[in-house]
């Protein structure tokens, strides 16, 4: 997490990205690298295999700034990304996890 | 019938099946099984560079000259890190490359083993895709896939890191996969093409803006047809030079930082910009907000992420640019556009590119023009990076797609000589000229040995200003003339250096008749270095100062 404090963060609009990927050891760094290279902070990450384990699903919680559409296009270009869906910050996936992240 | 083969033999066989006839590289412990297998191949010739970066650029030269995927190889650790600059360069200029690196055995990965680096991790941001292969079996899918990825859509480099034990692992092979080829892309949306045609038909002052994508797509011919039918004055990026012959009536030359004034002024006035396979690079656009201020924008590109990345387009079309132009051509009306064509002609006359000294073969422009006069359009022209690169871009009469090889996006000094060697290897029937500077040539000078060994038909024109000219220029113009670390005190004797590394060399400085000496050096087959001293006070003009708008050019 960068220098922004929680209160400031809550005032920033956020988005949730749902990314279906091929499941192998490099795929996470491919995806996350696109963000870190552009100094675009990823607030939350969740990843688990799906079905038979050939694919995984990565959930990212990100701040919604004007670079997000370009970020999404870059993610979609990755060889191992099968699908990308964008949700609003209210999506249940991260909310249900709140209890694990109490200070 | 099954065969038992090692991973290394499988890799080599798959390269053969891809149609690869030359690979270039540099061996080392972790890639020796592959080198051993390569040594047994009768189909593939290995060209030994003298530095892995050289190998990477030799491969790039082959790929740039032919448009086909080229292959380079290096060992683990320092071999791989040396290769990476050339890989990054290929990424920025969308050059199809397959780079194969050896890696320490799987069981030793992550132990800081001898010559272990995380090649996979290092190459993620500078490749189109990369692989760390975990079994010999996997090579059967990874290698064809790597070729398909490198060649498909927007081309780019793919790196395959192969642990040594995977190279040595023997497996039974019953069946070979199909070679990896470029995959077809969906056709351009006809509705968007129709809207685009309507915009062109309605425009009064349109400009066609061609980028490197036009070269990659083999679409230069169609682009010219479109320009001619609709009377579209045409600008080119550094990467697109050669797409339209410079002396074509509609050609407005290279746009951007070192454009002729008339080029940038025409863009200032245009009411429609048709960007084809171009990415609005900052060196081309200058201050983006002030780029083509009056124009609507049509942007056609194969990479969806390029649309709207820098500049929002009124119409964005994701497509192979050749296919899109094919659709566009019949939909666009013939139009003489006399007023606009006349206006562009007037701009050209009023604000021409000042090419002083063009008659003197010992001045920078004169030298470039004299070299060009010795050659026809079949020649290939490579450059290094610096003032000399920009002068050649401004002054060499480029007329053929793939005639021009230059490091655009990354601007890598050291590119020129090895890339030119690669071009000469791929197309031995051509004469290849490489314009270089006394800074750049030293970055890969060892490749002169490769040029000698391969006896390539390469003429290296060394424009020696005893300085890092472009840095010198920036310090002079923008840092209060405080020249620092940009002037060479020690001057190598480049004639002796070239001869010592095994190639012929002539010094135009000492020639009684420089033109005759030049003709002789260029027409004699084989590699030759041609040395010419250039005034270090010369500038690349005109110039858009960094961060300024293209209209605000300084200098002659
Ligand atoms: C590998 C690398 N290092 C540094 C630079 C920055 N740079 C750009 S041009 C230049 C000077 C090039 O000098 P030279 O090759 O002699 O060409 P000239 O400008 O004198 O024609 C430098 C240092 C670069 N482009 N590439």
XYZ file of C-alpha atoms and ligand atoms in Angstrom:
685
model
C 0.000 0.000 0.000
C 1.311 3.454 -0.854
C 1.372 6.608 1.203
C -2.322 7.360 0.975
C -4.097 6.712 4.274
C -7.273 4.722 4.613
C -9.552 7.691 4.918
C -8.247 9.285 1.741
C -8.466 5.962 0.015
C -12.092 5.518 0.777
C -12.864 8.765 -0.959
C -11.209 7.491 -4.161
C -13.392 5.553 -6.543
C -12.363 1.943 -6.882
C -12.980 -0.829 -9.312
C -12.786 -4.591 -9.128
C -11.259 -6.518 -12.021
C -11.952 -10.201 -12.563
C -9.337 -11.855 -14.740
C -9.390 -15.432 -16.026
C -5.873 -16.655 -16.700
C -3.923 -19.782 -17.521
C -2.667 -21.214 -14.259
C 1.132 -21.311 -14.175
C 3.852 -19.826 -11.962
C 4.565 -16.756 -14.116
C 1.103 -15.455 -14.758
C 0.735 -13.458 -11.551
C 3.890 -11.459 -12.205
C 2.819 -10.807 -15.792
C -0.440 -9.280 -14.585
C 0.844 -7.437 -11.549
C 3.939 -6.245 -13.412
C 1.767 -4.245 -15.776
C 0.493 -2.270 -12.801
C 3.760 -1.836 -10.910
C 5.573 -0.699 -14.054
C 3.093 2.147 -14.373
C 3.184 2.985 -10.663
C -0.471 1.997 -10.496
C -1.177 0.647 -7.064
C -3.082 -2.586 -6.684
C -5.045 -2.373 -3.429
C -6.127 -5.965 -3.221
C -5.321 -9.273 -4.892
C -7.060 -12.623 -4.700
C -6.209 -15.624 -6.803
C -7.363 -19.237 -6.781
C -7.473 -22.027 -9.341
C -10.775 -22.624 -11.093
C -12.283 -25.995 -12.016
C -9.628 -28.561 -12.956
C -6.848 -26.103 -12.116
C -5.763 -25.371 -15.684
C -7.074 -21.875 -15.179
C -7.064 -19.450 -12.290
C -9.121 -16.408 -11.540
C -7.394 -13.266 -10.319
C -9.417 -10.585 -8.577
C -7.848 -7.163 -8.336
C -9.080 -4.206 -6.340
C -7.719 -1.037 -7.928
C -8.196 2.684 -7.706
C -10.149 3.962 -10.617
C -8.148 6.670 -12.295
C -8.119 7.780 -15.901
C -5.471 5.208 -16.768
C -7.724 2.277 -15.942
C -9.087 1.718 -19.474
C -5.516 1.586 -20.836
C -4.518 -0.768 -17.991
C -7.372 -3.071 -18.893
C -6.343 -3.128 -22.549
C -2.797 -3.963 -21.554
C -4.040 -6.794 -19.337
C -6.185 -8.145 -22.159
C -3.135 -8.243 -24.422
C -1.333 -10.710 -22.173
C -0.987 -14.110 -23.748
C -2.223 -15.909 -20.631
C -5.276 -13.747 -20.028
C -8.420 -15.420 -21.256
C -11.032 -12.907 -20.129
C -11.276 -9.680 -18.196
C -14.397 -8.295 -16.551
C -14.767 -5.027 -14.705
C -17.002 -4.598 -11.665
C -17.770 -1.776 -9.307
C -16.104 -1.559 -5.911
C -19.241 -2.908 -4.258
C -18.549 -6.349 -5.659
C -18.889 -8.930 -2.910
C -15.544 -10.644 -3.464
C -13.431 -8.240 -1.443
C -16.175 -7.129 0.941
C -16.601 -10.637 2.270
C -12.930 -10.652 3.178
C -13.021 -7.578 5.385
C -12.908 -9.671 8.533
C -9.482 -11.053 7.621
C -8.022 -7.591 7.243
C -8.812 -5.885 10.517
C -5.753 -4.043 11.837
C 7.657 -44.585 -36.001
C 8.952 -42.961 -32.874
C 12.351 -41.372 -32.306
C 14.074 -40.823 -29.017
C 15.451 -37.303 -28.880
C 16.754 -34.932 -26.256
C 15.138 -31.600 -25.509
C 18.049 -29.936 -27.290
C 17.555 -32.039 -30.410
C 13.832 -31.372 -30.285
C 14.437 -27.631 -30.036
C 16.748 -27.688 -33.047
C 14.372 -29.872 -35.056
C 11.504 -27.518 -34.286
C 13.589 -24.553 -35.467
C 14.356 -26.434 -38.678
C 10.674 -27.164 -39.118
C 9.949 -23.452 -38.694
C 12.114 -22.869 -41.757
C 14.905 -21.222 -39.796
C 18.156 -21.369 -41.773
C 20.363 -19.018 -39.755
C 20.518 -18.588 -36.013
C 22.892 -16.284 -34.260
C 24.159 -16.491 -30.747
C 26.918 -17.113 -28.278
C 27.457 -20.326 -26.354
C 28.005 -21.015 -22.678
C 27.601 -23.835 -20.189
C 23.858 -23.751 -19.720
C 23.067 -23.854 -23.428
C 25.715 -26.349 -24.518
C 23.302 -29.224 -25.117
C 21.469 -27.054 -27.650
C 24.761 -25.984 -29.233
C 25.753 -29.621 -29.448
C 22.521 -30.434 -31.254
C 22.836 -27.326 -33.436
C 26.285 -28.459 -34.504
C 24.671 -31.598 -35.934
C 22.081 -29.705 -37.951
C 22.669 -29.563 -41.673
C 19.773 -27.186 -42.273
C 20.720 -24.427 -39.863
C 23.818 -22.293 -40.024
C 24.944 -20.742 -36.748
C 26.488 -17.300 -36.942
C 28.713 -16.642 -33.981
C 28.463 -13.040 -32.857
C 31.146 -11.696 -30.545
C 28.788 -10.485 -27.814
C 25.262 -11.596 -26.999
C 23.908 -8.102 -27.620
C 25.501 -8.317 -31.045
C 23.742 -11.638 -31.603
C 20.412 -10.103 -30.623
C 20.857 -7.261 -33.078
C 22.095 -9.547 -35.860
C 18.820 -11.455 -35.451
C 16.913 -8.180 -35.437
C 18.614 -7.161 -38.666
C 17.464 -10.401 -40.280
C 13.915 -9.901 -39.010
C 13.734 -6.242 -39.982
C 15.073 -6.855 -43.479
C 12.770 -9.784 -44.240
C 9.771 -9.459 -41.928
C 10.296 -13.078 -40.878
C 10.822 -14.247 -37.314
C 14.552 -14.504 -36.532
C 16.249 -16.493 -33.793
C 19.057 -15.634 -31.391
C 20.549 -17.629 -28.524
C 22.548 -17.080 -25.388
C 23.588 -18.930 -22.302
C 22.264 -18.326 -18.802
C 23.263 -15.487 -16.488
C 25.535 -12.958 -18.207
C 24.698 -14.382 -21.621
C 21.021 -13.733 -21.034
C 21.493 -10.285 -19.496
C 23.695 -9.261 -22.425
C 20.958 -10.287 -24.818
C 18.225 -8.311 -23.105
C 18.951 -4.867 -24.590
C 18.381 -6.249 -28.063
C 15.190 -7.946 -26.884
C 13.879 -4.713 -25.360
C 14.737 -2.904 -28.573
C 12.712 -5.463 -30.532
C 9.762 -4.958 -28.187
C 9.647 -1.214 -28.718
C 9.907 -1.491 -32.499
C 7.599 -4.547 -32.777
C 10.204 -6.823 -34.331
C 9.451 -10.568 -34.448
C 12.213 -12.365 -32.598
C 12.549 -15.663 -30.779
C 15.301 -15.495 -28.167
C 16.380 -18.786 -26.646
C 18.370 -18.767 -23.419
C 19.917 -21.587 -21.474
C 19.084 -21.773 -17.775
C 20.640 -23.660 -14.883
C 19.091 -27.094 -14.249
C 15.589 -26.979 -12.781
C 16.681 -28.365 -9.433
C 19.162 -25.510 -9.037
C 16.806 -22.677 -9.971
C 16.463 -20.318 -7.034
C 19.680 -21.432 -5.342
C 21.871 -18.623 -6.706
C 23.616 -21.264 -8.757
C 26.581 -20.368 -10.930
C 25.408 -18.100 -13.776
C 21.841 -18.137 -12.588
C 19.702 -15.071 -13.117
C 15.944 -14.845 -13.222
C 15.822 -14.494 -17.002
C 12.099 -15.161 -16.981
C 11.430 -12.387 -14.470
C 13.843 -9.976 -16.156
C 12.287 -10.468 -19.548
C 8.612 -10.096 -18.610
C 8.346 -6.365 -19.268
C 10.496 -6.370 -22.419
C 8.970 -9.275 -24.319
C 5.628 -9.833 -25.945
C 5.572 -13.112 -24.062
C 8.060 -15.416 -22.398
C 8.336 -19.020 -21.314
C 10.274 -20.997 -18.737
C 10.182 -24.539 -20.060
C 9.811 -27.302 -17.516
C 10.046 -30.447 -19.649
C 11.288 -31.634 -23.025
C 7.701 -32.532 -23.867
C 6.660 -28.912 -23.345
C 9.069 -27.737 -26.047
C 6.731 -29.278 -28.597
C 4.076 -26.737 -27.754
C 6.201 -23.840 -26.542
C 8.460 -23.425 -29.580
C 5.732 -23.337 -32.260
C 3.673 -21.135 -29.940
C 6.595 -18.741 -29.528
C 6.866 -18.331 -33.297
C 3.130 -17.817 -33.616
C 3.120 -15.158 -30.910
C 6.176 -13.362 -32.321
C 4.609 -13.163 -35.781
C 0.925 -12.645 -34.955
C -0.901 -9.358 -34.641
C 1.558 -6.702 -33.581
C 4.877 -8.564 -33.899
C 7.329 -8.705 -31.030
C 10.036 -10.656 -29.245
C 9.363 -13.888 -27.387
C 11.907 -15.369 -24.996
C 12.189 -19.072 -24.200
C 14.284 -19.951 -21.163
C 15.290 -23.621 -21.199
C 16.927 -25.255 -18.163
C 19.906 -27.413 -18.984
C 18.324 -30.625 -17.713
C 15.335 -30.032 -19.971
C 17.756 -29.750 -22.887
C 19.315 -33.085 -21.928
C 16.101 -34.936 -21.128
C 15.371 -37.618 -23.728
C 11.809 -38.442 -24.706
C 10.086 -40.384 -27.416
C 8.554 -38.379 -30.211
C 5.825 -39.913 -32.331
C 4.478 -36.823 -33.973
C 5.666 -33.286 -34.687
C 3.522 -30.211 -34.189
C 2.742 -27.838 -37.023
C 5.152 -24.914 -37.229
C 3.840 -21.773 -35.534
C 2.642 -19.137 -37.981
C 1.041 -15.718 -37.777
C -2.605 -16.079 -36.872
C -5.246 -14.243 -38.854
C -6.834 -11.195 -37.262
C -10.514 -10.333 -37.543
C -11.360 -8.034 -40.440
C -11.931 -4.341 -39.827
C -15.517 -3.425 -38.992
C -17.093 -2.375 -42.337
C -19.306 0.177 -40.597
C -16.251 1.908 -39.159
C -14.479 1.744 -42.516
C -17.497 3.425 -44.101
C -17.440 6.201 -41.502
C -13.736 6.590 -41.994
C -14.186 6.851 -45.775
C -16.899 9.454 -45.260
C -14.552 11.525 -43.098
C -11.816 11.318 -45.727
C -14.245 12.213 -48.495
C -15.496 15.203 -46.538
C -12.086 16.430 -45.422
C -10.553 19.468 -47.010
C -7.040 19.166 -45.620
C -6.389 15.538 -44.737
C -2.960 14.094 -43.945
C -2.060 10.419 -44.017
C 0.246 9.531 -41.126
C 2.087 6.238 -41.656
C 3.855 4.347 -38.878
C 6.007 1.250 -38.674
C 2.888 -0.917 -38.645
C 2.494 -0.197 -42.346
C 5.901 -1.750 -42.984
C 5.193 -4.748 -40.732
C 1.859 -5.341 -42.464
C 3.371 -5.130 -45.944
C 0.801 -2.426 -46.614
C 2.991 0.313 -48.070
C 1.717 -0.272 -51.609
C -1.929 0.022 -50.559
C -1.175 3.089 -48.482
C 0.339 4.766 -51.551
C -2.678 3.790 -53.656
C -4.986 5.312 -51.079
C -2.913 8.472 -50.895
C -2.907 8.806 -54.677
C -6.614 8.139 -55.121
C -7.718 10.610 -52.461
C -4.777 13.033 -52.837
C -3.571 12.646 -49.285
C -0.308 14.355 -48.420
C 1.605 11.743 -46.431
C 3.918 11.958 -43.439
C 5.934 9.056 -42.083
C 7.363 8.225 -38.699
C 11.011 7.269 -38.329
C 9.896 3.635 -38.421
C 7.865 4.056 -41.609
C 10.531 5.688 -43.761
C 10.607 3.945 -47.111
C 6.863 3.213 -47.057
C 6.325 5.983 -49.578
C 9.317 7.045 -51.700
C 10.589 10.392 -50.414
C 10.371 11.888 -53.859
C 6.723 10.893 -54.366
C 4.671 13.989 -55.104
C 2.520 13.387 -51.998
C 5.374 12.594 -49.607
C 5.851 15.146 -46.852
C 8.703 13.222 -45.233
C 9.265 12.378 -41.592
C 7.225 14.190 -38.981
C 8.137 15.287 -35.484
C 11.229 16.344 -33.625
C 13.548 16.555 -36.628
C 11.020 16.960 -39.399
C 11.363 19.552 -42.105
C 9.386 22.625 -41.140
C 6.905 22.128 -43.964
C 6.010 18.696 -42.612
C 5.062 19.882 -39.155
C 3.373 22.988 -40.568
C 1.171 20.877 -42.844
C 0.126 18.854 -39.793
C -0.655 22.097 -38.014
C -3.128 22.974 -40.753
C -4.660 19.586 -41.437
C -8.325 18.992 -40.647
C -8.157 15.187 -40.694
C -5.299 12.990 -39.566
C -5.426 9.400 -40.765
C -3.023 7.466 -38.524
C -2.161 4.045 -39.868
C 0.022 1.659 -37.866
C 1.412 4.563 -35.873
C 1.411 5.086 -32.126
C 1.690 8.853 -31.547
C 5.159 8.543 -30.048
C 6.333 11.699 -28.278
C 9.200 12.153 -30.740
C 6.599 12.288 -33.508
C 3.883 14.363 -31.850
C 5.806 16.863 -29.754
C 3.530 18.302 -27.091
C 0.498 16.105 -27.619
C -2.129 18.700 -26.758
C -0.817 20.893 -29.578
C -0.455 18.103 -32.153
C -2.689 18.585 -35.196
C -4.845 21.034 -33.256
C -7.486 21.385 -35.960
C -7.775 17.781 -36.941
C -10.249 15.013 -36.443
C -8.406 11.759 -35.988
C -8.854 8.358 -37.537
C -6.603 5.731 -35.989
C -6.129 2.292 -37.529
C -3.934 -0.157 -35.644
C -3.694 -3.867 -35.016
C -3.083 -3.323 -31.303
C -6.278 -2.310 -29.477
C -4.232 -0.824 -26.638
C -2.777 1.794 -29.001
C -6.189 3.308 -29.711
C -6.752 6.174 -27.348
C -3.480 5.551 -25.492
C -2.023 8.968 -26.276
C -4.667 10.745 -28.283
C -8.381 10.037 -28.474
C -9.485 9.168 -32.004
C -12.831 10.141 -33.552
C -12.784 6.774 -35.230
C -10.617 3.946 -33.947
C -10.303 0.789 -35.996
C -8.616 -2.354 -34.702
C -7.395 -4.289 -37.710
C -4.496 -5.443 -39.761
C -3.712 -2.150 -41.445
C -3.235 -3.788 -44.842
C -6.672 -5.365 -44.690
C -8.246 -2.135 -43.429
C -6.649 -0.113 -46.222
C -7.840 -2.683 -48.769
C -11.390 -2.109 -47.534
C -10.957 1.624 -47.378
C -9.556 2.053 -50.882
C -12.741 1.406 -52.892
C -14.838 3.366 -50.379
C -12.794 6.522 -50.740
C -13.641 8.840 -53.590
C -11.085 10.098 -56.080
C -10.428 13.702 -55.256
C -7.809 16.046 -56.673
C -7.993 18.331 -53.631
C -6.164 20.979 -55.584
C -6.255 23.721 -52.988
C -4.740 21.579 -50.232
C -2.155 19.962 -52.497
C -1.139 23.411 -53.695
C -0.951 24.613 -50.120
C 1.354 21.723 -49.174
C 3.510 22.409 -52.190
C 3.735 26.064 -51.173
C 4.734 25.086 -47.629
C 7.423 22.841 -49.080
C 8.817 25.673 -51.167
C 8.611 28.220 -48.400
C 9.912 26.038 -45.536
C 12.206 23.453 -47.110
C 14.703 21.276 -45.310
C 17.964 23.198 -45.433
C 20.580 20.718 -46.531
C 23.722 22.769 -46.558
C 26.911 21.274 -47.905
C 25.004 18.620 -49.834
C 27.559 18.819 -52.628
C 30.576 18.214 -50.391
C 31.122 14.511 -49.645
C 33.048 15.473 -46.523
C 30.132 17.299 -44.920
C 27.440 15.302 -43.152
C 24.640 15.813 -45.674
C 27.008 15.637 -48.621
C 28.424 12.356 -47.406
C 24.965 10.823 -47.044
C 23.927 12.020 -50.488
C 27.179 10.794 -52.031
C 26.743 7.350 -50.503
C 23.178 7.249 -51.813
C 24.420 8.255 -55.250
C 26.635 5.151 -55.321
C 23.652 2.871 -54.658
C 20.185 2.092 -55.942
C 16.974 1.317 -54.082
C 18.004 -2.316 -53.662
C 20.537 -1.258 -51.051
C 19.608 -1.548 -47.387
C 20.398 1.314 -45.037
C 21.004 0.799 -41.323
C 21.979 3.387 -38.748
C 23.161 3.673 -35.232
C 21.741 6.268 -32.865
C 22.616 9.930 -32.703
C 22.910 12.942 -34.962
C 24.068 10.792 -37.840
C 20.856 8.754 -37.571
C 18.677 11.836 -37.845
C 20.713 13.271 -40.721
C 20.359 10.026 -42.635
C 16.626 9.973 -41.894
C 16.416 13.511 -43.276
C 18.713 13.167 -46.259
C 18.866 9.599 -47.564
C 16.391 9.051 -50.407
C 14.600 6.026 -48.938
C 12.196 4.503 -51.399
C 11.507 0.922 -50.379
C 9.767 -0.667 -47.382
C 12.314 -2.578 -45.256
C 15.102 -0.603 -46.868
C 15.591 1.275 -43.599
C 16.729 -0.332 -40.348
C 16.984 1.898 -37.333
C 16.406 1.645 -33.626
C 13.381 3.867 -33.152
C 11.597 3.239 -29.876
C 14.536 2.328 -27.688
C 17.122 4.369 -29.601
C 19.911 1.937 -28.818
C 23.470 2.967 -29.634
C 25.255 -0.135 -30.870
C 22.286 -1.278 -32.946
C 23.731 -0.366 -36.324
C 26.648 -2.638 -37.089
C 25.169 -5.953 -35.897
C 21.724 -5.179 -37.355
C 23.381 -4.395 -40.685
C 25.284 -7.674 -40.511
C 21.976 -9.463 -39.960
C 20.400 -7.737 -42.941
C 23.390 -8.681 -45.097
C 23.202 -12.309 -43.949
C 19.478 -12.519 -44.657
C 19.700 -10.867 -48.056
C 23.218 -11.457 -49.364
C 22.315 -10.123 -52.795
C 22.013 -6.594 -51.415
C 24.613 -4.049 -50.455
C 24.040 -2.938 -46.875
C 25.267 0.428 -45.648
C 25.458 1.284 -41.986
C 25.821 4.893 -40.980
C 27.295 5.104 -37.510
C 28.961 7.522 -35.118
C 32.212 7.285 -33.237
C 30.235 6.780 -30.028
C 27.809 4.176 -31.290
C 30.273 2.034 -33.193
C 32.282 1.413 -30.038
C 29.229 -0.075 -28.351
C 29.386 -3.134 -30.588
C 32.740 -2.741 -32.325
C 33.534 -6.407 -31.703
C 30.981 -7.303 -34.369
C 33.424 -6.134 -37.035
C 35.028 -9.515 -36.434
C 31.709 -11.193 -37.212
C 31.435 -9.082 -40.375
C 34.929 -10.201 -41.382
C 34.262 -13.839 -40.562
C 31.009 -13.897 -42.520
C 32.437 -11.676 -45.257
C 29.154 -9.778 -45.482
C 28.680 -7.093 -48.090
C 28.537 -4.306 -45.538
C 29.797 -0.747 -45.843
C 30.121 1.026 -42.531
C 30.144 4.783 -42.918
C 31.620 6.185 -39.726
C 30.738 9.832 -39.212
C 33.402 10.721 -36.703
C 32.829 13.979 -34.846
C 34.933 12.973 -31.876
C 31.865 13.527 -29.758
C 28.579 12.136 -28.588
C 27.030 14.496 -31.062
C 23.412 14.408 -29.971
C 24.377 14.885 -26.330
C 26.757 17.661 -27.358
C 23.879 19.290 -29.228
C 21.481 19.082 -26.288
C 24.068 20.444 -23.871
C 24.849 23.275 -26.260
C 21.226 24.208 -26.780
C 19.549 23.422 -23.478
C 22.260 23.238 -20.811
C 23.972 26.580 -21.245
C 26.697 25.186 -23.494
C 28.126 23.274 -20.556
C 29.683 20.412 -22.489
C 30.295 17.550 -20.141
C 31.138 13.939 -20.902
C 30.175 14.455 -24.508
C 33.552 15.131 -26.100
C 36.110 12.416 -26.616
C 39.651 13.280 -25.675
C 41.139 10.006 -26.835
C 40.455 9.329 -30.484
C 40.912 5.759 -31.609
C 42.505 5.204 -34.975
C 39.407 3.635 -36.487
C 41.218 2.657 -39.667
C 43.670 0.565 -37.686
C 40.892 -0.742 -35.462
C 38.896 -1.935 -38.461
C 41.940 -3.460 -40.107
C 42.964 -5.055 -36.858
C 39.524 -6.636 -36.543
C 39.843 -7.977 -40.063
C 37.990 -5.668 -42.401
C 39.103 -3.213 -45.063
C 39.056 0.468 -44.213
C 39.417 3.745 -46.072
C 39.799 7.256 -44.751
C 37.949 9.852 -46.795
C 39.759 12.552 -44.823
C 42.955 11.613 -46.589
C 41.514 10.808 -50.005
C 42.650 13.005 -52.874
C 39.348 12.349 -54.588
C 36.805 11.458 -51.905
C 34.008 10.684 -54.360
C 36.145 8.216 -56.277
C 37.387 6.616 -53.061
C 33.807 6.287 -51.844
C 32.588 4.669 -55.058
C 35.478 2.245 -54.969
C 34.905 1.308 -51.325
C 31.189 0.793 -51.834
C 31.451 -1.239 -55.018
C 34.208 -3.557 -53.783
C 32.402 -6.633 -52.361
C 32.813 -7.514 -48.707
C 32.920 -5.520 -45.499
C 34.576 -2.126 -45.416
C 34.759 0.767 -42.991
C 34.662 4.241 -44.462
C 35.881 6.890 -42.056
C 34.946 10.557 -42.405
C 35.537 13.377 -39.954
C 32.504 15.541 -39.255
C 32.356 18.912 -37.511
C 31.158 18.398 -33.948
C 29.483 21.808 -33.982
C 26.994 20.680 -36.616
C 23.443 20.367 -35.323
C 20.434 18.353 -36.330
C 18.031 21.048 -37.424
C 15.296 21.933 -37.391
C 14.456 20.690 -33.938
C 11.445 20.699 -31.684
C 12.841 21.303 -28.182
C 11.864 18.494 -25.800
C 8.362 19.128 -24.480
C 7.571 21.853 -27.014
C 4.862 21.812 -29.643
C 5.864 20.700 -33.142
C 5.107 24.152 -34.492
C 7.817 25.660 -32.304
C 10.853 24.399 -34.171
C 14.248 25.962 -33.712
C 17.236 26.119 -36.053
C 17.619 26.423 -39.792
C 23.000 2.617 -25.320
C 22.778 4.081 -25.319
N 23.400 4.860 -24.408
C 23.203 6.196 -24.416
C 22.372 6.777 -25.324
C 22.141 8.287 -25.315
N 22.646 8.884 -26.562
C 21.846 9.151 -27.594
S 22.657 9.732 -28.927
C 24.114 9.685 -28.107
C 25.375 10.102 -28.805
C 25.688 9.244 -29.962
O 26.999 9.523 -30.388
P 27.546 8.978 -31.765
O 27.252 7.552 -31.928
O 28.976 9.374 -31.888
O 26.662 9.730 -32.833
P 26.547 11.299 -33.166
O 25.414 11.841 -32.358
O 27.848 11.933 -32.813
O 26.249 11.320 -34.618
C 23.946 9.220 -26.802
C 25.018 9.078 -25.819
C 21.731 5.911 -26.242
N 20.868 6.370 -27.153
N 21.970 4.588 -26.235
